[in-house]
Coordinates of N, CA and C and ligand atoms in Angstrom, one line a residue:
X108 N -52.8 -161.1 162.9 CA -51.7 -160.2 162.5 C -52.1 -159.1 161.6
X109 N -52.5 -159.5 160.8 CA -52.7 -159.0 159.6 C -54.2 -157.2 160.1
X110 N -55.2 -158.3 160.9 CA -56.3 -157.2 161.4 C -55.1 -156.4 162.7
X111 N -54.7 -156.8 163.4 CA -53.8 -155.7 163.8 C -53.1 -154.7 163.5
X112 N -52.7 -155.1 162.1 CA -51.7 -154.2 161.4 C -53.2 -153.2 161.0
X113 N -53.9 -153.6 160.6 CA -55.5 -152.8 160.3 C -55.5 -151.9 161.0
X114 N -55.9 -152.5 162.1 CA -56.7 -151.8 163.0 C -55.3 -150.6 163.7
X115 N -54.2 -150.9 163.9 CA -53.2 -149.9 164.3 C -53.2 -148.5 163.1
X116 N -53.3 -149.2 161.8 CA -53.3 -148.1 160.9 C -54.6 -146.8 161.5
X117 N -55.8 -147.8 161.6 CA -57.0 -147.2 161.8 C -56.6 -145.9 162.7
X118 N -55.9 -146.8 163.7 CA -55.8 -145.5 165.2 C -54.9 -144.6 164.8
X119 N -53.9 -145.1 164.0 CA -53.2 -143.6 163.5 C -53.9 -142.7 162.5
X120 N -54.7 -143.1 161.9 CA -55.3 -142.5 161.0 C -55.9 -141.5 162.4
X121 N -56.6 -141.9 162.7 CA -57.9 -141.2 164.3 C -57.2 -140.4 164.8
X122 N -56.1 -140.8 165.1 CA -55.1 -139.8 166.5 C -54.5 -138.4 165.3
X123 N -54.1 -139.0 164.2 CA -53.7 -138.1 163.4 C -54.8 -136.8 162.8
X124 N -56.1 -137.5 162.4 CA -57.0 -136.4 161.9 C -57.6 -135.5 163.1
X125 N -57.6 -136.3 164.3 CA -58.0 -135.1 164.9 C -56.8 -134.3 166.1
X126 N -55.8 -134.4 165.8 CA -55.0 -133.8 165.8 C -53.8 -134.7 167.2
X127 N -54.2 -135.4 167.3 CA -53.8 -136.0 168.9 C -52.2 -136.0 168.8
X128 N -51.5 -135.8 167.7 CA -50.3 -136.6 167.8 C -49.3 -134.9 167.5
X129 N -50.0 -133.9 167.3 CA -49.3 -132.5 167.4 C -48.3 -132.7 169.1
X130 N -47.5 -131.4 168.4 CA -46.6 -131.6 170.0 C -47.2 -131.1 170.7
X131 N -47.1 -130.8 171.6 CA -47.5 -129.9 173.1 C -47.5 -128.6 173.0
X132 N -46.2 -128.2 172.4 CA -46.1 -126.8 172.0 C -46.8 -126.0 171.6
X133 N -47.7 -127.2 170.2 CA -48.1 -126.2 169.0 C -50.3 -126.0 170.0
X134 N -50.0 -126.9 171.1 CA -51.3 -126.7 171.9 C -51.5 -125.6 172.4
X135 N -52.9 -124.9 172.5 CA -53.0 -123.7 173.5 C -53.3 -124.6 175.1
X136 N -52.6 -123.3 175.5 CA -52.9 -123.8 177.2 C -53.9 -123.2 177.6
X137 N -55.1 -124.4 178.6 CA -56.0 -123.8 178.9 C -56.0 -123.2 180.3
X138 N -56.3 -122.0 180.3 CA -56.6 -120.8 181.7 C -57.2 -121.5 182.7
X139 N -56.8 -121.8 183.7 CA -57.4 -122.7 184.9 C -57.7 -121.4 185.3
X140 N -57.2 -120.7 185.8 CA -57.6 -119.6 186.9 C -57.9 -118.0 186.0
X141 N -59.1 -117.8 186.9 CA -59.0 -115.8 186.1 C -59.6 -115.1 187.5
X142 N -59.3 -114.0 187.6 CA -59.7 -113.0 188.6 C -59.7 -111.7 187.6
X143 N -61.6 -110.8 187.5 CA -61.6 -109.3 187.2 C -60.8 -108.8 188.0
X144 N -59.8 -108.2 188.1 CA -59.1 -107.1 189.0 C -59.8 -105.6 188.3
X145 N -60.8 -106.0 187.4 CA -61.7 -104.5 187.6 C -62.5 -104.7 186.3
X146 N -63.7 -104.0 185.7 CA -64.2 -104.4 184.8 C -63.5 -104.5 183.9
X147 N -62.4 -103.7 183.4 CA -61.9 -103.2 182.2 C -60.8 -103.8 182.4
X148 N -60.5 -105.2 183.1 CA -59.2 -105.8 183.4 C -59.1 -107.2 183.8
X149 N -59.2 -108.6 183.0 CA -59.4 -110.2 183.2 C -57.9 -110.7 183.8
X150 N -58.1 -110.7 184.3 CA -56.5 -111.8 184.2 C -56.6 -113.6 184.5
X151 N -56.2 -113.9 183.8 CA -56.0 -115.6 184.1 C -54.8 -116.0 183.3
X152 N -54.7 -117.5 184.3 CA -53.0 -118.0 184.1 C -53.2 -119.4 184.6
X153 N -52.5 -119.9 184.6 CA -52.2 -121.3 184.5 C -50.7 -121.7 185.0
X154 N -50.3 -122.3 185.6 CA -49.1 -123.1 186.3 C -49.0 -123.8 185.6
X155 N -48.0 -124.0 184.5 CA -47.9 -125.6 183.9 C -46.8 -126.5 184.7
X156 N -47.6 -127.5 185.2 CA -46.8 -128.4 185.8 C -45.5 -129.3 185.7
X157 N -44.9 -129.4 186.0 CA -43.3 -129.9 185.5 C -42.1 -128.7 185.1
X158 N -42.8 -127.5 185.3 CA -41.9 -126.6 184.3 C -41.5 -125.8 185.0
X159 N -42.7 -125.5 185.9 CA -41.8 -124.4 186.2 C -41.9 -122.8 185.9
X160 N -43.0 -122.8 184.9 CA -43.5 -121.5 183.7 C -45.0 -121.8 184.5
X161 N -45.2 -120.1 184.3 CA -46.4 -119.4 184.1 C -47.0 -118.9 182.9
X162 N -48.3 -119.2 182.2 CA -48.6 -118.8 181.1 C -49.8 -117.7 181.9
X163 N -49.6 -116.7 181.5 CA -51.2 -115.2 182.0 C -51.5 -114.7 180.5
X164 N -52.6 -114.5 181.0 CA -53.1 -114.3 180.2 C -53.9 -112.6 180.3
X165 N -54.0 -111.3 179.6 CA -54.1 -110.4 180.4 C -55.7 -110.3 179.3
X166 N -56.9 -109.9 179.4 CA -57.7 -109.2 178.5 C -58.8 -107.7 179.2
X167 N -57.8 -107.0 178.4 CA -57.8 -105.7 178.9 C -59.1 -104.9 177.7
X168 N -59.9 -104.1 178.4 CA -60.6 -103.2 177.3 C -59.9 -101.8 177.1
X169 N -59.0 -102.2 176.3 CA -57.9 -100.6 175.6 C -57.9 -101.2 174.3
X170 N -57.3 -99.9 173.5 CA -56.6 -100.4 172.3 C -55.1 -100.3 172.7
X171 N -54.3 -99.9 173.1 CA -52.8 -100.0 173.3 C -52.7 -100.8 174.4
X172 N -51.7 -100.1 174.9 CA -51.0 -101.4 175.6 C -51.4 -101.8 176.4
X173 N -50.9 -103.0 177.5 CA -51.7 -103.0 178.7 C -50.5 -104.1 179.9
X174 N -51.2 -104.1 181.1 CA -50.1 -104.7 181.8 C -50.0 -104.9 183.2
X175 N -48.9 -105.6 183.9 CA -49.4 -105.9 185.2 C -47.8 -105.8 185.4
X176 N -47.8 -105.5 187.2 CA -46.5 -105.7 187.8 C -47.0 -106.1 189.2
X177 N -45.7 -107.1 189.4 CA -46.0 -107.4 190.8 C -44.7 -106.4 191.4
X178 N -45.4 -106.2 192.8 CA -45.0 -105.1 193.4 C -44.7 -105.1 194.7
X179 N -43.8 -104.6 194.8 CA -42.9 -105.1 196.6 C -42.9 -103.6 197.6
X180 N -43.1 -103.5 198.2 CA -43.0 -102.2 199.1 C -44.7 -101.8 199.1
X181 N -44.9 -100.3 199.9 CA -45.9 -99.6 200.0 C -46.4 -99.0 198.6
X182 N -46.9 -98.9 197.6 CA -46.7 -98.1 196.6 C -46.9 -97.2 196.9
X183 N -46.3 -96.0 196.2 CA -46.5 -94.2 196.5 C -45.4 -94.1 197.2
X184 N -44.3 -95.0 198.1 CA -43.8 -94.5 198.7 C -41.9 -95.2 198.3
X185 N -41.0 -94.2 199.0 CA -39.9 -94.5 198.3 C -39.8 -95.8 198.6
X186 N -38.9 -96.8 197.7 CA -38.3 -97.3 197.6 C -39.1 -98.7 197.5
X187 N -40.5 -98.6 196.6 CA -41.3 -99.8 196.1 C -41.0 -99.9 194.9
X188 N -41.0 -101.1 194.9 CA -40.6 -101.7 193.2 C -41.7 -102.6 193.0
X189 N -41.7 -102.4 191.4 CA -42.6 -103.2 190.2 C -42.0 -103.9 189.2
X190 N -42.1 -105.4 189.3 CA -41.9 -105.8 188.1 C -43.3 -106.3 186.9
X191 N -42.8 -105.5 185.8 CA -43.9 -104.8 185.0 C -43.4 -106.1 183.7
X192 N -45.0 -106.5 183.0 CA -44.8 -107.2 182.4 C -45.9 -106.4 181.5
X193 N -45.3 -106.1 180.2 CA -46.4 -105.2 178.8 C -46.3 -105.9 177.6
X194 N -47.6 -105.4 177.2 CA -47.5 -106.0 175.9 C -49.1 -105.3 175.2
X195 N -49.1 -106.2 173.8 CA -50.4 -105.2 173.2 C -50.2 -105.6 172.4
X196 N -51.3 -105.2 171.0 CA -51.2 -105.4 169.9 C -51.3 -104.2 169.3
X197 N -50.4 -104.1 168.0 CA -50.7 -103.6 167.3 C -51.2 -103.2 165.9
X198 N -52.3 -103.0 165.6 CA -53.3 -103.0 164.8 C -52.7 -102.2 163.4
X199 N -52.0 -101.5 163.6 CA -51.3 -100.8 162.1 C -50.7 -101.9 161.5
X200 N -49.6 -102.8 162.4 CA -48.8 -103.7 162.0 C -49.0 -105.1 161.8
X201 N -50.6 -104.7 162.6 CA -50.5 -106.2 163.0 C -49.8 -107.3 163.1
X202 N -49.5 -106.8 164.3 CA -48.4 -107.6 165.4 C -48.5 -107.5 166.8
X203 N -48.4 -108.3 167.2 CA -48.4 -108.3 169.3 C -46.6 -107.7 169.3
X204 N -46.3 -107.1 170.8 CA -45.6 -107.1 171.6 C -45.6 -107.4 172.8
X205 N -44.2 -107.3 173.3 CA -43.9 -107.2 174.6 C -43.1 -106.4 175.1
X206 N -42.9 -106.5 176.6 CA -41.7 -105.6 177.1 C -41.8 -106.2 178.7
X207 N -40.2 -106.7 179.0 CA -40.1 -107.4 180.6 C -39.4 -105.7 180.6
X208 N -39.7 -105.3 181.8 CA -39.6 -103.5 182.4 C -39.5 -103.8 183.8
X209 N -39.1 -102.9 184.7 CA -39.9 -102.6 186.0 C -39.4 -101.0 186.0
X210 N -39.7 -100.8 187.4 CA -40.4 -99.5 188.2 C -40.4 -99.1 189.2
X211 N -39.6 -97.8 189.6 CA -39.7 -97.7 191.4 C -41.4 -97.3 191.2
X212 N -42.4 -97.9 192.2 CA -43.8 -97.4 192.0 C -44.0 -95.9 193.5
X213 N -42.7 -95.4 193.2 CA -42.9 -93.9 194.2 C -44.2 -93.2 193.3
X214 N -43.7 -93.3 192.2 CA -45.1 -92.8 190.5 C -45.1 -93.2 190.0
X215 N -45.6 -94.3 190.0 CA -45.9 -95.8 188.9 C -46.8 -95.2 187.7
X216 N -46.2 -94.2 186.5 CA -46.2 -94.1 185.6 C -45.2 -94.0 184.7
X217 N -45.4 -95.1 183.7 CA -44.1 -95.1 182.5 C -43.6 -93.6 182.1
X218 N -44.9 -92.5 182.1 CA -43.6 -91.8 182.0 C -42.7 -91.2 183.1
X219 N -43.0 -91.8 183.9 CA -41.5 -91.3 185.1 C -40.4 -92.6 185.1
X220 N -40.4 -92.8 184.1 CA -39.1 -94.1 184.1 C -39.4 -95.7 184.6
X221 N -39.8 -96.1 182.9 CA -40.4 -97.5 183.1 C -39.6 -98.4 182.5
X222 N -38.2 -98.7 183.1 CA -37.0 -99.0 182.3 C -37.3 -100.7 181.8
X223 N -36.4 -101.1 180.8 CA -36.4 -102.3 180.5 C -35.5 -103.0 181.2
X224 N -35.9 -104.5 181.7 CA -34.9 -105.5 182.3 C -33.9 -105.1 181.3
X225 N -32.7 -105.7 181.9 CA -31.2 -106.1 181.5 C -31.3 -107.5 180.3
X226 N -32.3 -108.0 181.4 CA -32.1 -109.6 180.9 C -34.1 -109.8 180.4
X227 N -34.4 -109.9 179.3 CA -35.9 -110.3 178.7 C -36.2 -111.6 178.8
X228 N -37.3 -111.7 180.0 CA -37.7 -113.5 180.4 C -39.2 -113.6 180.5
X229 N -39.5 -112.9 179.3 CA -41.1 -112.9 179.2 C -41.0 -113.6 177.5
X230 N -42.1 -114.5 177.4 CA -42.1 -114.7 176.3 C -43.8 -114.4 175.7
X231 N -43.7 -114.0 174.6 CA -45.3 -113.5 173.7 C -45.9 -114.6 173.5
X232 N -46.8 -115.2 174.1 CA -47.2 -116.0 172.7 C -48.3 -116.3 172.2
X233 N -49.3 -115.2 172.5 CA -50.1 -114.4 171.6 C -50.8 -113.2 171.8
X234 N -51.0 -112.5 170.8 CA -51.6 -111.0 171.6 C -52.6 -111.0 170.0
X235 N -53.8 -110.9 170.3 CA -54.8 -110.2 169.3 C -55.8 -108.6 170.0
X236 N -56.1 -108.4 169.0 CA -57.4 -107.1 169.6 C -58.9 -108.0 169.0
X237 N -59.8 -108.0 169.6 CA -61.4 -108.5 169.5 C -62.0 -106.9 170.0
X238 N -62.0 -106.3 169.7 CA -63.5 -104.6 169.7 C -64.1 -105.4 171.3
X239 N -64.1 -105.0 171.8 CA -62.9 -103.8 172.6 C -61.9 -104.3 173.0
X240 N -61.5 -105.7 173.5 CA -60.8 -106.3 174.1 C -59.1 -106.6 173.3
X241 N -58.3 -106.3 173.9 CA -56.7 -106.6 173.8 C -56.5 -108.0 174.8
X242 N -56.6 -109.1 173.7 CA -55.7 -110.2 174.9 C -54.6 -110.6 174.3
X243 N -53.7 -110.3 175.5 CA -52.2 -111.4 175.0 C -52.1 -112.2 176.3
X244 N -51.0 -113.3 175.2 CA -50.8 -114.4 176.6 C -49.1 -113.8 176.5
X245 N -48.7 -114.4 177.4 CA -46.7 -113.9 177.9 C -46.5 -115.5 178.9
X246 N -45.4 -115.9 178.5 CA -45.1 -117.3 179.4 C -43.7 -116.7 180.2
X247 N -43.8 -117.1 181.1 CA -42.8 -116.7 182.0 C -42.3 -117.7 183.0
X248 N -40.8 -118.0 183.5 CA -40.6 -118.6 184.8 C -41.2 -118.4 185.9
X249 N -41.8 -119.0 186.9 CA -42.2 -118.9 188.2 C -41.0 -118.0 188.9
X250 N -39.6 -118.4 188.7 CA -38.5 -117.9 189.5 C -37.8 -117.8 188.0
X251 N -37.5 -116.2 187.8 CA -36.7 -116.3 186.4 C -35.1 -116.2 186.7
X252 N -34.7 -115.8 187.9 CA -33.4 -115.8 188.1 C -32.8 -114.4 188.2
X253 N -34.2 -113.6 187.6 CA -33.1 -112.5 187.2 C -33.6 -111.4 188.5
X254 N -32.6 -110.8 189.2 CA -32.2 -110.1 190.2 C -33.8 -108.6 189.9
X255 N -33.9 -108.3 188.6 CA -34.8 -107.4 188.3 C -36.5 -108.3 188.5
X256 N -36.4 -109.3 188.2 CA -38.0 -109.9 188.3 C -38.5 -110.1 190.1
X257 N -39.9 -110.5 190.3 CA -40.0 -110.8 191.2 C -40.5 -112.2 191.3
X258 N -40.2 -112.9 191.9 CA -40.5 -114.2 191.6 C -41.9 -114.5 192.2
X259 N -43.1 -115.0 191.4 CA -44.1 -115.6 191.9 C -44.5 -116.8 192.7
X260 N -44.7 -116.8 193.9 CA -44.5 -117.5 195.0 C -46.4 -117.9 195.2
X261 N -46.3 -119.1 196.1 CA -47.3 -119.4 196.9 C -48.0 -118.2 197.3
X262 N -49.6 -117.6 197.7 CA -50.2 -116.9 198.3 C -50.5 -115.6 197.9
X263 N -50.8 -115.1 197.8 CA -51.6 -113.6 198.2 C -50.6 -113.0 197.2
X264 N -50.2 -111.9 196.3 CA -49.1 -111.2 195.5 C -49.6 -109.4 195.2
X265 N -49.5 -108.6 195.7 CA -50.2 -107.4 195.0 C -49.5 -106.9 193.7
X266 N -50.8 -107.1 193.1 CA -50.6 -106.9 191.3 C -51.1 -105.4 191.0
X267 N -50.4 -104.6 190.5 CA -50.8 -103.5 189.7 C -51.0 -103.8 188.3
X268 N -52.1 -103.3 187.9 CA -52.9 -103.6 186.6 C -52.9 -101.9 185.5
X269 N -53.0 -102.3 184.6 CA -52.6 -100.8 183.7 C -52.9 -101.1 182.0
X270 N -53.6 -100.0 181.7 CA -54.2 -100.3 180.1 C -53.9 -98.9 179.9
X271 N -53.7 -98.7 178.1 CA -53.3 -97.3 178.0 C -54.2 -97.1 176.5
X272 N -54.3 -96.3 175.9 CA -55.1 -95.9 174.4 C -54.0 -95.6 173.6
X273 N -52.6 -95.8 173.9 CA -52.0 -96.1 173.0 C -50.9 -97.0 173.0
X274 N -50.1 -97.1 171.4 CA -49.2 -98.6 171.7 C -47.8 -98.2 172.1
X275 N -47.8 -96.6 172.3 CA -46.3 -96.3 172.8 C -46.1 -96.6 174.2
X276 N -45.4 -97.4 174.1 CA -45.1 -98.4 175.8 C -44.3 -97.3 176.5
X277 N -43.9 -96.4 175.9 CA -43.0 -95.2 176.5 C -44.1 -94.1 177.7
X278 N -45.0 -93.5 176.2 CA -46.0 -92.9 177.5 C -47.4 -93.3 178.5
X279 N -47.5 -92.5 178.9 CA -48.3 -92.8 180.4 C -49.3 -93.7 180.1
X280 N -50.1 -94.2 180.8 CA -51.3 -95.2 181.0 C -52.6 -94.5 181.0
X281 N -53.3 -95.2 180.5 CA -55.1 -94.5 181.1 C -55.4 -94.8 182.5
X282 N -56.1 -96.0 182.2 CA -56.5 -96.4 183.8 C -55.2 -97.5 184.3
X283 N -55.4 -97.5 185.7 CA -54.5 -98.7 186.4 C -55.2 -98.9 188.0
X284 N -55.0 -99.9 188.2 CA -55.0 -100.2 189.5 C -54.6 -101.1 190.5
X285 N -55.0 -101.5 191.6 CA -54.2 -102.4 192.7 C -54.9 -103.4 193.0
X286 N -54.5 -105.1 192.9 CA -55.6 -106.0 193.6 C -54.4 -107.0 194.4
X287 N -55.2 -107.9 194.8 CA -54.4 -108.7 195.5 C -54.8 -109.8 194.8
X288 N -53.7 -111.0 194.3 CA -53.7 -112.2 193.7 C -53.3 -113.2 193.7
X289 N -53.7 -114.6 194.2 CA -52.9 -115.6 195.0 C -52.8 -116.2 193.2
X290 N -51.6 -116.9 192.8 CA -51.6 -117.5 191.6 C -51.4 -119.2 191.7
X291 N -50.7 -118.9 193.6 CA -50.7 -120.3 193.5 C -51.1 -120.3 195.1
X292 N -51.7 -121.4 195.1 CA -52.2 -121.4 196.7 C -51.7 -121.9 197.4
X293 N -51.3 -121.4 198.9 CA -50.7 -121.8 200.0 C -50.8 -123.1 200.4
Ligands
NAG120 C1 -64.9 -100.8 177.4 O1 -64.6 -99.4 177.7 C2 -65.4 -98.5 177.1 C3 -64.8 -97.1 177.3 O2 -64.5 -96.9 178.6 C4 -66.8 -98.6 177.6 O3 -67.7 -97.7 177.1 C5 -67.3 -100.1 177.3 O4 -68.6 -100.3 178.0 C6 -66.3 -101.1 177.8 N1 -66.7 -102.4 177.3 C7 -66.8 -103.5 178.1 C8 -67.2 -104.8 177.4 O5 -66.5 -103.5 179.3

């Protein structure tokens, strides 16, 4: 009895010092998956299972902002939409942001009207700068409900990619571009 009660102390001591008994929450989630969509553009993400949420992760070479949208139509042409998911850090304030947006992509540049959702279903939950590199993570629903998102499905998805040299989410972008990215497989 007595070496039981020992030895249980023991293991709580163990589980406790090296951290085993934190919640889940306070854990980082680790990036199963990454695809370059271009040198100057990482992305990886993870499915957490049971949930239902997407954690991505973007690490972009800018100092402002940076971002992805998934994108429905032809881009360049009427009537393609983007749901734009931004964020960045900011180095004056040091602080990360975000912004759940989309975008007709007729000119998929913020400054031709890169409006904010109604409803914000992106969450931050970390954004640093490392010389050169901007990474934030953003957790999000697979299916957020909301009539402006696009929901990320099984197979193939075209993602537009976008980094800018500054942190005003309002004006235009440096570079951007288009890849194709399955997040979850068929
Ligand atoms: C980041 O971008 C700068 C400017 O375009 C470039 O000179 C540099 O080589 C890039 N760094 C990395 C690690 O890709």
């Amino acid at each position: 009895m007595k070496y039981a009660q020992t030895l249980g102390c023991m293991v709580a001591v163990i589980l406790l010092s090296c951290g085993c008994l934190a919640k889940p929450s306070n854990r980082e989630t680790v990036m199963e998956n990454e695809k370059e969509l271009d040198p100057a553009f990482i992305l990886r993400w993870t499915v957490i299972e049971g949930t239902g949420d997407i954690e991505i992760e973007i690490q972009a070479n800018c100092t402002g902002w940076t971002g992805i949208s998934f994108a429905e139509g032809q881009i360049g042409q009427p009537g393609s939409y983007g749901d734009v998911i931004m964020g960045g850090f900011n180095d004056e304030l040091q602080m990360g942001y975000s912004e759940d947006r989309h975008i007709a992509l007729e000119n998929p540049d913020p400054a031709n009207g890169h409006l904010f959702d109604d409803s914000n279903d992106i969450l931050l939950k970390s954004a640093r700068y490392e010389e050169p590199w901007t990474i934030i993570r953003i957790l999000r629903s697979l299916n957020t409900g909301d009539s402006q998102d696009i929901p990320i499905v099984p197979g193939p998805m075209t993602v537009s990619w976008t980094i800018s040299p500054t942190d005003d989410t309002s004006s235009g972008h440096g570079s951007a571009g288009l890849s194709r990215v399955t997040f979850i497989p068929l």
